[in-house]
DNA sequence: ACATAAAATATAACACGTTATATAACAAGG
DNA sequence: CCTTGTTATATAACGTGTTATATTTTATGT
């Protein structure tokens, strides 16, 4: 990146910067998932993981647990339901509530993810963050440099034994 | 946030986390800008700042300088042109190139921003980042906590004298 | 019991990033 | 010169976040 203005602007562009790096990390993670034929978008994992961890949740509880707005959850959950990983049942007591839980396919996907996908992604992310230090800005600089030098998907498939 | 799953998942959800915090920082910055009647979206500042810093740039050069894709720049520049802050002139030599530069209104907006808006936003962001230390994850935890406790717009308008 | 408020979810409209592809101008070899 | 490839930009389609508002169900006060 010749003369990266967002980086040069430092604290003034922190929001833009965080978003940009987050998108890069997600895109790299997506490549790992695609290579392993995981039929999901990277951003859909947290929703499934939340239900897997906490049990069936309502739309509102999910929004709270994920730190996003309720309409975002409504849409994401709709897609995952259509894809067959979630099922909905109305609250028996309160008919407004739609409680979301994993289907069999959803449970299977989570089981596989927990066993082989997540450890791989997490190791790659740990690897790229390894050695970062200093101020937040300094660590973001380092993270971007490290991602550019060797993206997560290369770390996932090449660095099987060099965790410290 | 009761049981924040994205935070709990740590390195596995780093991409989602960075995006989420970046969106929060931008939303808070937007509130500062709205209060000061700055007629822009927060995300449009880097593009104007790049041209202000580096002089007239082509679409491709902007994409490079901002670290985003070319279609993203084409659209953002189109909006800023329609809003009257940018003007386009075709390359005299190479007719494919569209060189973007600031209009009078654009120059004026940048002058005002440099004088009063940017220092305010930057001070607020520095304030919220002040005292962060440790690993990247630890600093992100701290940043989210600090933003929740006192958002940027409150820091901008209340903390005029407590920079250390 | 019934009007009214509150809560849970859905829908609409928009912001802004991406990838894939189309178009237009330039460059180059036969 | 004229096909053919490359480069610069534009357009289209989509992903996923937001805010604002509508809809449906539950709770409440008189």
mmCIF file of C-alpha atoms (C1' of nucleotides) in Angstrom:
data_model
loop_
_atom_site.group_PDB
_atom_site.id
_atom_site.type_symbol
_atom_site.label_atom_id
_atom_site.label_comp_id
_atom_site.label_asym_id
_atom_site.label_seq_id
_atom_site.Cartn_x
_atom_site.Cartn_y
_atom_site.Cartn_z
ATOM 1 C CA UNK A 1 0.000 0.000 0.000
ATOM 2 C CA UNK A 2 1.812 3.088 -1.211
ATOM 3 C CA UNK A 3 1.214 5.850 1.324
ATOM 4 C CA UNK A 4 -1.615 4.347 3.315
ATOM 5 C CA UNK A 5 -3.608 7.422 4.330
ATOM 6 C CA UNK A 6 -5.863 5.628 6.799
ATOM 7 C CA UNK A 7 -2.841 4.358 8.667
ATOM 8 C CA UNK A 8 -1.146 7.741 8.498
ATOM 9 C CA UNK A 9 -4.159 9.437 10.056
ATOM 10 C CA UNK A 10 -3.831 7.300 13.159
ATOM 11 C CA UNK A 11 -6.380 7.868 15.901
ATOM 12 C CA UNK A 12 -8.497 10.058 13.659
ATOM 13 C CA UNK A 13 -9.371 7.088 11.440
ATOM 14 C CA UNK A 14 -9.469 4.373 14.091
ATOM 15 C CA UNK A 15 -13.040 3.355 13.230
ATOM 16 C CA UNK A 16 -12.317 2.994 9.532
ATOM 17 C CA UNK A 17 -9.131 1.147 10.351
ATOM 18 C CA UNK A 18 -10.734 -1.372 12.687
ATOM 19 C CA UNK A 19 -13.446 -2.092 10.156
ATOM 20 C CA UNK A 20 -10.931 -2.525 7.371
ATOM 21 C CA UNK A 21 -8.801 -4.972 9.346
ATOM 22 C CA UNK A 22 -11.865 -6.836 10.563
ATOM 23 C CA UNK A 23 -13.044 -7.286 6.999
ATOM 24 C CA UNK A 24 -9.618 -8.578 6.031
ATOM 25 C CA UNK A 25 -9.562 -11.089 8.865
ATOM 26 C CA UNK A 26 -13.050 -12.287 7.974
ATOM 27 C CA UNK A 27 -12.195 -12.571 4.284
ATOM 28 C CA UNK A 28 -9.112 -14.654 5.096
ATOM 29 C CA UNK A 29 -11.146 -16.838 7.465
ATOM 30 C CA UNK A 30 -13.687 -17.297 4.702
ATOM 31 C CA UNK A 31 -10.962 -18.662 2.456
ATOM 32 C CA UNK A 32 -10.058 -21.239 5.077
ATOM 33 C CA UNK A 33 -13.711 -22.214 5.410
ATOM 34 C CA UNK A 34 -14.156 -22.434 1.644
ATOM 35 C CA UNK A 35 -11.112 -24.689 1.371
ATOM 36 C CA UNK A 36 -12.620 -26.997 3.965
ATOM 37 C CA UNK A 37 -16.058 -26.874 2.300
ATOM 38 C CA UNK A 38 -17.792 -25.233 5.222
ATOM 39 C CA UNK A 39 -21.112 -24.094 3.775
ATOM 40 C CA UNK A 40 -21.330 -20.844 5.745
ATOM 41 C CA UNK A 41 -20.354 -17.206 5.675
ATOM 42 C CA UNK A 42 -17.690 -16.446 8.252
ATOM 43 C CA UNK A 43 -19.944 -13.907 9.930
ATOM 44 C CA UNK A 44 -22.617 -16.525 10.569
ATOM 45 C CA UNK A 45 -20.450 -18.556 12.914
ATOM 46 C CA UNK A 46 -20.926 -16.384 15.988
ATOM 47 C CA UNK A 47 -24.688 -16.786 15.855
ATOM 48 C CA UNK A 48 -24.500 -20.573 15.682
ATOM 49 C CA UNK A 49 -21.782 -20.618 18.313
ATOM 50 C CA UNK A 50 -23.941 -18.559 20.656
ATOM 51 C CA UNK A 51 -26.826 -20.999 20.448
ATOM 52 C CA UNK A 52 -24.484 -23.926 20.797
ATOM 53 C CA UNK A 53 -22.964 -22.405 23.927
ATOM 54 C CA UNK A 54 -26.029 -20.997 25.594
ATOM 55 C CA UNK A 55 -28.810 -23.221 24.316
ATOM 56 C CA UNK A 56 -31.916 -22.070 22.433
ATOM 57 C CA UNK A 57 -32.187 -18.285 22.404
ATOM 58 C CA UNK A 58 -34.752 -15.729 21.331
ATOM 59 C CA UNK A 59 -33.968 -13.145 18.691
ATOM 60 C CA UNK A 60 -33.525 -10.479 21.315
ATOM 61 C CA UNK A 61 -31.262 -12.594 23.483
ATOM 62 C CA UNK A 62 -29.109 -13.339 20.468
ATOM 63 C CA UNK A 63 -28.820 -9.661 19.616
ATOM 64 C CA UNK A 64 -27.676 -9.051 23.174
ATOM 65 C CA UNK A 65 -25.204 -11.934 23.164
ATOM 66 C CA UNK A 66 -23.702 -10.944 19.811
ATOM 67 C CA UNK A 67 -23.672 -7.204 20.344
ATOM 68 C CA UNK A 68 -25.609 -6.434 17.171
ATOM 69 C CA UNK A 69 -29.053 -5.001 16.594
ATOM 70 C CA UNK A 70 -32.222 -7.048 16.568
ATOM 71 C CA UNK A 71 -32.985 -6.636 12.841
ATOM 72 C CA UNK A 72 -29.522 -7.954 12.068
ATOM 73 C CA UNK A 73 -30.249 -11.104 14.031
ATOM 74 C CA UNK A 74 -33.673 -11.497 12.440
ATOM 75 C CA UNK A 75 -32.148 -11.522 8.996
ATOM 76 C CA UNK A 76 -29.142 -13.710 9.782
ATOM 77 C CA UNK A 77 -31.314 -16.213 11.632
ATOM 78 C CA UNK A 78 -33.722 -16.282 8.693
ATOM 79 C CA UNK A 79 -30.892 -17.236 6.350
ATOM 80 C CA UNK A 80 -29.588 -19.930 8.686
ATOM 81 C CA UNK A 81 -33.097 -21.294 9.089
ATOM 82 C CA UNK A 82 -33.559 -21.423 5.337
ATOM 83 C CA UNK A 83 -30.189 -23.155 5.070
ATOM 84 C CA UNK A 84 -31.438 -25.814 7.479
ATOM 85 C CA UNK A 85 -29.170 -25.173 10.449
ATOM 86 C CA UNK A 86 -31.698 -23.503 12.721
ATOM 87 C CA UNK A 87 -35.291 -24.188 13.643
ATOM 88 C CA UNK A 88 -37.804 -21.859 15.231
ATOM 89 C CA UNK A 89 -40.478 -22.567 17.756
ATOM 90 C CA UNK A 90 -42.766 -20.008 19.272
ATOM 91 C CA UNK A 91 -42.658 -19.486 22.998
ATOM 92 C CA UNK A 92 -45.325 -21.633 24.644
ATOM 93 C CA UNK A 93 -45.925 -19.033 27.283
ATOM 94 C CA UNK A 94 -45.327 -15.805 25.342
ATOM 95 C CA UNK A 95 -46.399 -16.110 21.715
ATOM 96 C CA UNK A 96 -44.271 -13.146 20.628
ATOM 97 C CA UNK A 97 -41.024 -14.931 21.321
ATOM 98 C CA UNK A 98 -39.378 -17.030 18.617
ATOM 99 C CA UNK A 99 -36.894 -19.353 20.212
ATOM 100 C CA UNK A 100 -34.080 -20.444 17.882
ATOM 101 C CA UNK A 101 -32.325 -23.766 18.241
ATOM 102 C CA UNK A 102 -29.988 -25.932 16.183
ATOM 103 C CA UNK A 103 -31.359 -28.593 13.866
ATOM 104 C CA UNK A 104 -29.612 -31.923 13.480
ATOM 105 C CA UNK A 105 -27.632 -30.465 10.588
ATOM 106 C CA UNK A 106 -26.767 -27.483 12.746
ATOM 107 C CA UNK A 107 -25.554 -29.695 15.586
ATOM 108 C CA UNK A 108 -23.489 -31.723 13.128
ATOM 109 C CA UNK A 109 -21.952 -28.601 11.624
ATOM 110 C CA UNK A 110 -21.044 -27.279 15.056
ATOM 111 C CA UNK A 111 -19.562 -30.614 16.079
ATOM 112 C CA UNK A 112 -17.372 -30.683 13.005
ATOM 113 C CA UNK A 113 -16.444 -27.030 13.454
ATOM 114 C CA UNK A 114 -15.485 -27.521 17.056
ATOM 115 C CA UNK A 115 -13.363 -30.519 16.156
ATOM 116 C CA UNK A 116 -11.522 -29.345 13.073
ATOM 117 C CA UNK A 117 -12.484 -25.902 11.757
ATOM 118 C CA UNK A 118 -12.347 -23.634 14.763
ATOM 119 C CA UNK A 119 -9.035 -24.918 16.092
ATOM 120 C CA UNK A 120 -7.491 -24.262 12.688
ATOM 121 C CA UNK A 121 -8.821 -20.723 12.402
ATOM 122 C CA UNK A 122 -8.010 -19.885 15.975
ATOM 123 C CA UNK A 123 -4.467 -21.158 15.603
ATOM 124 C CA UNK A 124 -3.981 -19.063 12.470
ATOM 125 C CA UNK A 125 -5.299 -15.945 14.182
ATOM 126 C CA UNK A 126 -3.151 -16.568 17.240
ATOM 127 C CA UNK A 127 -0.204 -17.031 14.953
ATOM 128 C CA UNK A 128 -0.749 -13.738 13.187
ATOM 129 C CA UNK A 129 -1.220 -11.945 16.512
ATOM 130 C CA UNK A 130 1.798 -13.600 18.040
ATOM 131 C CA UNK A 131 4.466 -11.075 18.916
ATOM 132 C CA UNK A 132 2.244 -8.012 18.673
ATOM 133 C CA UNK A 133 2.962 -5.490 21.385
ATOM 134 C CA UNK A 134 2.768 -1.840 22.236
ATOM 135 C CA UNK A 135 -0.075 0.606 21.815
ATOM 136 C CA UNK A 136 -3.289 -0.333 20.069
ATOM 137 C CA UNK A 137 -2.229 1.561 16.952
ATOM 138 C CA UNK A 138 1.146 -0.152 16.953
ATOM 139 C CA UNK A 139 -0.496 -3.556 17.247
ATOM 140 C CA UNK A 140 -2.911 -2.782 14.425
ATOM 141 C CA UNK A 141 0.051 -1.731 12.265
ATOM 142 C CA UNK A 142 1.747 -4.989 13.096
ATOM 143 C CA UNK A 143 -1.377 -7.019 12.476
ATOM 144 C CA UNK A 144 -1.924 -5.511 9.041
ATOM 145 C CA UNK A 145 1.704 -6.051 8.114
ATOM 146 C CA UNK A 146 1.571 -9.646 9.302
ATOM 147 C CA UNK A 147 -1.654 -10.350 7.407
ATOM 148 C CA UNK A 148 -0.167 -8.902 4.262
ATOM 149 C CA UNK A 149 3.043 -10.862 4.599
ATOM 150 C CA UNK A 150 1.278 -14.150 5.218
ATOM 151 C CA UNK A 151 -2.538 -14.261 5.219
ATOM 152 C CA UNK A 152 -4.487 -16.444 7.626
ATOM 153 C CA UNK A 153 -5.231 -19.087 5.025
ATOM 154 C CA UNK A 154 -1.547 -19.593 4.377
ATOM 155 C CA UNK A 155 -0.854 -19.785 8.097
ATOM 156 C CA UNK A 156 -3.656 -22.315 8.496
ATOM 157 C CA UNK A 157 -2.360 -24.671 5.851
ATOM 158 C CA UNK A 158 1.387 -24.224 6.197
ATOM 159 C CA UNK A 159 2.093 -23.623 9.882
ATOM 160 C CA UNK A 160 0.872 -26.787 11.477
ATOM 161 C CA UNK A 161 3.676 -27.152 13.993
ATOM 162 C CA UNK A 162 5.152 -23.812 14.908
ATOM 163 C CA UNK A 163 2.995 -22.626 17.742
ATOM 164 C CA UNK A 164 5.257 -21.634 20.596
ATOM 165 C CA UNK B 1 -23.863 -7.013 27.343
ATOM 166 C CA UNK B 2 -24.899 -10.110 29.229
ATOM 167 C CA UNK B 3 -22.537 -12.908 28.245
ATOM 168 C CA UNK B 4 -20.926 -11.400 25.188
ATOM 169 C CA UNK B 5 -20.266 -14.445 23.028
ATOM 170 C CA UNK B 6 -18.093 -12.650 20.483
ATOM 171 C CA UNK B 7 -15.804 -11.475 23.244
ATOM 172 C CA UNK B 8 -15.813 -14.884 24.900
ATOM 173 C CA UNK B 9 -14.728 -16.555 21.668
ATOM 174 C CA UNK B 10 -11.559 -14.455 21.604
ATOM 175 C CA UNK B 11 -9.200 -15.022 18.698
ATOM 176 C CA UNK B 12 -11.755 -17.141 16.862
ATOM 177 C CA UNK B 13 -14.012 -14.121 16.356
ATOM 178 C CA UNK B 14 -11.354 -11.450 15.944
ATOM 179 C CA UNK B 15 -12.665 -10.339 12.550
ATOM 180 C CA UNK B 16 -16.217 -9.934 13.764
ATOM 181 C CA UNK B 17 -14.943 -8.164 16.843
ATOM 182 C CA UNK B 18 -12.802 -5.650 14.976
ATOM 183 C CA UNK B 19 -15.667 -4.839 12.649
ATOM 184 C CA UNK B 20 -18.071 -4.415 15.527
ATOM 185 C CA UNK B 21 -15.783 -2.038 17.409
ATOM 186 C CA UNK B 22 -14.953 -0.133 14.234
ATOM 187 C CA UNK B 23 -18.639 0.393 13.564
ATOM 188 C CA UNK B 24 -19.105 1.628 17.113
ATOM 189 C CA UNK B 25 -16.246 4.103 16.826
ATOM 190 C CA UNK B 26 -17.574 5.379 13.511
ATOM 191 C CA UNK B 27 -21.111 5.699 14.859
ATOM 192 C CA UNK B 28 -19.860 7.715 17.838
ATOM 193 C CA UNK B 29 -17.751 9.899 15.547
ATOM 194 C CA UNK B 30 -20.814 10.458 13.417
ATOM 195 C CA UNK B 31 -22.652 11.790 16.444
ATOM 196 C CA UNK B 32 -19.885 14.306 17.031
ATOM 197 C CA UNK B 33 -20.030 15.355 13.386
ATOM 198 C CA UNK B 34 -23.813 15.642 13.451
ATOM 199 C CA UNK B 35 -23.641 17.834 16.556
ATOM 200 C CA UNK B 36 -21.232 20.135 14.753
ATOM 201 C CA UNK B 37 -23.344 20.113 11.576
ATOM 202 C CA UNK B 38 -20.709 18.474 9.438
ATOM 203 C CA UNK B 39 -22.626 17.417 6.314
ATOM 204 C CA UNK B 40 -20.744 14.159 5.769
ATOM 205 C CA UNK B 41 -20.754 10.503 6.678
ATOM 206 C CA UNK B 42 -17.842 9.637 8.947
ATOM 207 C CA UNK B 43 -16.554 7.123 6.429
ATOM 208 C CA UNK B 44 -16.226 9.782 3.750
ATOM 209 C CA UNK B 45 -13.575 11.715 5.618
ATOM 210 C CA UNK B 46 -10.629 9.516 4.678
ATOM 211 C CA UNK B 47 -11.274 9.999 0.976
ATOM 212 C CA UNK B 48 -11.335 13.784 1.268
ATOM 213 C CA UNK B 49 -8.354 13.714 3.594
ATOM 214 C CA UNK B 50 -6.382 11.660 1.089
ATOM 215 C CA UNK B 51 -6.930 14.172 -1.691
ATOM 216 C CA UNK B 52 -6.202 17.029 0.655
ATOM 217 C CA UNK B 53 -2.915 15.426 1.684
ATOM 218 C CA UNK B 54 -1.717 14.055 -1.599
ATOM 219 C CA UNK B 55 -3.318 16.376 -4.144
ATOM 220 C CA UNK B 56 -5.647 15.329 -6.979
ATOM 221 C CA UNK B 57 -5.789 11.550 -7.332
ATOM 222 C CA UNK B 58 -7.277 9.097 -9.772
ATOM 223 C CA UNK B 59 -9.851 6.548 -8.689
ATOM 224 C CA UNK B 60 -7.262 3.810 -8.679
ATOM 225 C CA UNK B 61 -4.741 5.818 -6.699
ATOM 226 C CA UNK B 62 -7.410 6.561 -4.113
ATOM 227 C CA UNK B 63 -8.299 2.893 -3.797
ATOM 228 C CA UNK B 64 -4.635 2.186 -3.163
ATOM 229 C CA UNK B 65 -4.229 4.998 -0.656
ATOM 230 C CA UNK B 66 -7.349 4.040 1.287
ATOM 231 C CA UNK B 67 -6.903 0.291 1.144
ATOM 232 C CA UNK B 68 -10.334 -0.352 -0.355
ATOM 233 C CA UNK B 69 -11.437 -1.689 -3.712
ATOM 234 C CA UNK B 70 -11.868 0.443 -6.797
ATOM 235 C CA UNK B 71 -15.671 0.134 -7.013
ATOM 236 C CA UNK B 72 -15.887 1.365 -3.457
ATOM 237 C CA UNK B 73 -13.990 4.497 -4.383
ATOM 238 C CA UNK B 74 -16.044 5.013 -7.542
ATOM 239 C CA UNK B 75 -19.221 5.082 -5.517
ATOM 240 C CA UNK B 76 -17.963 7.158 -2.608
ATOM 241 C CA UNK B 77 -16.393 9.677 -4.986
ATOM 242 C CA UNK B 78 -19.634 9.852 -6.947
ATOM 243 C CA UNK B 79 -21.542 10.790 -3.799
ATOM 244 C CA UNK B 80 -18.981 13.407 -2.791
ATOM 245 C CA UNK B 81 -19.041 14.835 -6.303
ATOM 246 C CA UNK B 82 -22.820 15.047 -6.237
ATOM 247 C CA UNK B 83 -22.581 16.711 -2.827
ATOM 248 C CA UNK B 84 -20.310 19.346 -4.340
ATOM 249 C CA UNK B 85 -17.064 18.593 -2.520
ATOM 250 C CA UNK B 86 -15.194 16.939 -5.369
ATOM 251 C CA UNK B 87 -14.780 17.694 -9.030
ATOM 252 C CA UNK B 88 -13.607 15.408 -11.791
ATOM 253 C CA UNK B 89 -11.446 16.155 -14.762
ATOM 254 C CA UNK B 90 -10.367 13.640 -17.314
ATOM 255 C CA UNK B 91 -6.681 13.042 -17.781
ATOM 256 C CA UNK B 92 -5.392 15.265 -20.563
ATOM 257 C CA UNK B 93 -2.940 12.627 -21.639
ATOM 258 C CA UNK B 94 -4.858 9.440 -20.882
ATOM 259 C CA UNK B 95 -8.589 9.882 -21.344
ATOM 260 C CA UNK B 96 -9.427 6.865 -19.186
ATOM 261 C CA UNK B 97 -8.202 8.507 -16.017
ATOM 262 C CA UNK B 98 -10.595 10.592 -13.937
ATOM 263 C CA UNK B 99 -8.608 12.800 -11.649
ATOM 264 C CA UNK B 100 -10.494 13.842 -8.519
ATOM 265 C CA UNK B 101 -9.813 17.117 -6.755
ATOM 266 C CA UNK B 102 -11.474 19.261 -4.114
ATOM 267 C CA UNK B 103 -13.914 21.992 -5.108
ATOM 268 C CA UNK B 104 -13.979 25.300 -3.256
ATOM 269 C CA UNK B 105 -16.600 23.859 -0.939
ATOM 270 C CA UNK B 106 -14.413 20.808 -0.439
ATOM 271 C CA UNK B 107 -11.382 22.929 0.429
ATOM 272 C CA UNK B 108 -13.482 24.947 2.853
ATOM 273 C CA UNK B 109 -14.834 21.827 4.511
ATOM 274 C CA UNK B 110 -11.347 20.433 4.926
ATOM 275 C CA UNK B 111 -10.056 23.713 6.323
ATOM 276 C CA UNK B 112 -12.807 23.779 8.916
ATOM 277 C CA UNK B 113 -12.320 20.096 9.684
ATOM 278 C CA UNK B 114 -8.611 20.497 10.175
ATOM 279 C CA UNK B 115 -9.150 23.470 12.450
ATOM 280 C CA UNK B 116 -11.983 22.317 14.661
ATOM 281 C CA UNK B 117 -13.489 18.926 13.820
ATOM 282 C CA UNK B 118 -10.532 16.597 13.495
ATOM 283 C CA UNK B 119 -8.759 17.789 16.635
ATOM 284 C CA UNK B 120 -11.928 17.163 18.603
ATOM 285 C CA UNK B 121 -12.473 13.656 17.245
ATOM 286 C CA UNK B 122 -8.827 12.741 17.554
ATOM 287 C CA UNK B 123 -8.700 13.951 21.148
ATOM 288 C CA UNK B 124 -11.775 11.907 22.011
ATOM 289 C CA UNK B 125 -10.316 8.783 20.415
ATOM 290 C CA UNK B 126 -6.985 9.316 22.137
ATOM 291 C CA UNK B 127 -8.848 9.744 25.380
ATOM 292 C CA UNK B 128 -10.726 6.501 25.015
ATOM 293 C CA UNK B 129 -7.528 4.673 24.061
ATOM 294 C CA UNK B 130 -5.583 6.229 26.891
ATOM 295 C CA UNK B 131 -4.399 3.637 29.362
ATOM 296 C CA UNK B 132 -4.996 0.632 27.132
ATOM 297 C CA UNK B 133 -2.259 -1.931 27.430
ATOM 298 C CA UNK B 134 -1.527 -5.598 27.061
ATOM 299 C CA UNK B 135 -2.358 -7.990 24.273
ATOM 300 C CA UNK B 136 -4.513 -6.965 21.324
ATOM 301 C CA UNK B 137 -7.481 -8.817 22.772
ATOM 302 C CA UNK B 138 -6.992 -7.175 26.147
ATOM 303 C CA UNK B 139 -6.864 -3.742 24.534
ATOM 304 C CA UNK B 140 -10.003 -4.435 22.519
ATOM 305 C CA UNK B 141 -11.761 -5.507 25.710
ATOM 306 C CA UNK B 142 -10.649 -2.286 27.341
ATOM 307 C CA UNK B 143 -11.643 -0.183 24.363
ATOM 308 C CA UNK B 144 -15.149 -1.628 24.263
ATOM 309 C CA UNK B 145 -15.557 -1.151 28.001
ATOM 310 C CA UNK B 146 -14.339 2.432 27.772
ATOM 311 C CA UNK B 147 -16.640 3.222 24.846
ATOM 312 C CA UNK B 148 -19.570 1.787 26.721
ATOM 313 C CA UNK B 149 -18.771 3.672 29.892
ATOM 314 C CA UNK B 150 -18.346 6.996 28.123
ATOM 315 C CA UNK B 151 -18.845 7.178 24.340
ATOM 316 C CA UNK B 152 -16.696 9.361 22.120
ATOM 317 C CA UNK B 153 -19.316 12.048 21.771
ATOM 318 C CA UNK B 154 -19.466 12.493 25.523
ATOM 319 C CA UNK B 155 -15.682 12.641 25.708
ATOM 320 C CA UNK B 156 -15.623 15.205 22.917
ATOM 321 C CA UNK B 157 -18.023 17.576 24.598
ATOM 322 C CA UNK B 158 -17.180 17.072 28.276
ATOM 323 C CA UNK B 159 -13.475 16.383 28.493
ATOM 324 C CA UNK B 160 -11.971 19.520 27.119
ATOM 325 C CA UNK B 161 -9.130 19.792 29.591
ATOM 326 C CA UNK B 162 -8.140 16.399 30.888
ATOM 327 C CA UNK B 163 -5.682 15.174 28.341
ATOM 328 C CA UNK B 164 -2.595 14.130 30.230
ATOM 329 C "C1'" DA C 1 -63.302 -5.602 30.502
ATOM 330 C "C1'" DC C 2 -61.222 -2.437 27.770
ATOM 331 C "C1'" DA C 3 -58.323 1.350 26.145
ATOM 332 C "C1'" DT C 4 -53.546 2.036 26.265
ATOM 333 C "C1'" DA C 5 -48.735 1.179 26.931
ATOM 334 C "C1'" DA C 6 -44.887 -1.871 26.498
ATOM 335 C "C1'" DA C 7 -42.275 -5.658 24.518
ATOM 336 C "C1'" DA C 8 -40.748 -8.925 20.767
ATOM 337 C "C1'" DT C 9 -40.148 -9.431 16.162
ATOM 338 C "C1'" DA C 10 -40.491 -8.126 11.263
ATOM 339 C "C1'" DT C 11 -40.014 -5.094 7.449
ATOM 340 C "C1'" DA C 12 -38.269 -1.210 4.781
ATOM 341 C "C1'" DA C 13 -34.841 1.821 3.421
ATOM 342 C "C1'" DC C 14 -30.291 2.983 3.451
ATOM 343 C "C1'" DA C 15 -24.814 2.763 4.093
ATOM 344 C "C1'" DC C 16 -20.949 0.916 2.468
ATOM 345 C "C1'" DG C 17 -18.032 -2.873 1.768
ATOM 346 C "C1'" DT C 18 -17.186 -6.805 -1.441
ATOM 347 C "C1'" DT C 19 -16.702 -9.801 -6.179
ATOM 348 C "C1'" DA C 20 -17.598 -10.324 -10.955
ATOM 349 C "C1'" DT C 21 -18.190 -8.331 -15.186
ATOM 350 C "C1'" DA C 22 -18.924 -4.660 -18.787
ATOM 351 C "C1'" DT C 23 -17.186 -0.654 -21.188
ATOM 352 C "C1'" DA C 24 -13.962 2.495 -23.016
ATOM 353 C "C1'" DA C 25 -9.328 4.129 -23.989
ATOM 354 C "C1'" DC C 26 -4.685 3.022 -24.786
ATOM 355 C "C1'" DA C 27 -0.628 -0.059 -26.380
ATOM 356 C "C1'" DA C 28 1.578 -3.231 -29.448
ATOM 357 C "C1'" DG C 29 2.627 -6.907 -32.930
ATOM 358 C "C1'" DG C 30 1.902 -8.728 -37.452
ATOM 359 C "C1'" DC D 1 -3.843 -0.110 -39.653
ATOM 360 C "C1'" DC D 2 -6.106 -3.364 -37.323
ATOM 361 C "C1'" DT D 3 -6.910 -7.207 -34.247
ATOM 362 C "C1'" DT D 4 -5.714 -8.286 -29.604
ATOM 363 C "C1'" DG D 5 -4.493 -7.574 -24.973
ATOM 364 C "C1'" DT D 6 -4.163 -4.455 -20.979
ATOM 365 C "C1'" DT D 7 -5.541 -0.744 -18.070
ATOM 366 C "C1'" DA D 8 -8.893 2.498 -15.818
ATOM 367 C "C1'" DT D 9 -13.335 3.112 -14.521
ATOM 368 C "C1'" DA D 10 -18.264 1.938 -14.153
ATOM 369 C "C1'" DT D 11 -22.067 -1.017 -13.230
ATOM 370 C "C1'" DA D 12 -24.561 -4.901 -11.222
ATOM 371 C "C1'" DA D 13 -25.551 -8.029 -7.696
ATOM 372 C "C1'" DC D 14 -24.981 -9.237 -3.229
ATOM 373 C "C1'" DG D 15 -23.584 -9.361 2.102
ATOM 374 C "C1'" DT D 16 -24.369 -7.487 6.302
ATOM 375 C "C1'" DG D 17 -24.525 -3.794 9.307
ATOM 376 C "C1'" DT D 18 -27.495 0.229 10.676
ATOM 377 C "C1'" DT D 19 -31.998 3.288 11.946
ATOM 378 C "C1'" DA D 20 -36.836 3.981 11.767
ATOM 379 C "C1'" DT D 21 -41.192 2.132 11.774
ATOM 380 C "C1'" DA D 22 -44.979 -1.416 11.526
ATOM 381 C "C1'" DT D 23 -47.130 -5.472 13.494
ATOM 382 C "C1'" DT D 24 -48.455 -8.645 16.836
ATOM 383 C "C1'" DT D 25 -48.868 -10.155 21.471
ATOM 384 C "C1'" DT D 26 -48.744 -9.303 26.365
ATOM 385 C "C1'" DA D 27 -49.280 -6.295 30.458
ATOM 386 C "C1'" DT D 28 -51.650 -2.610 33.027
ATOM 387 C "C1'" DG D 29 -54.704 0.860 35.103
ATOM 388 C "C1'" DT D 30 -59.205 2.444 35.883
#
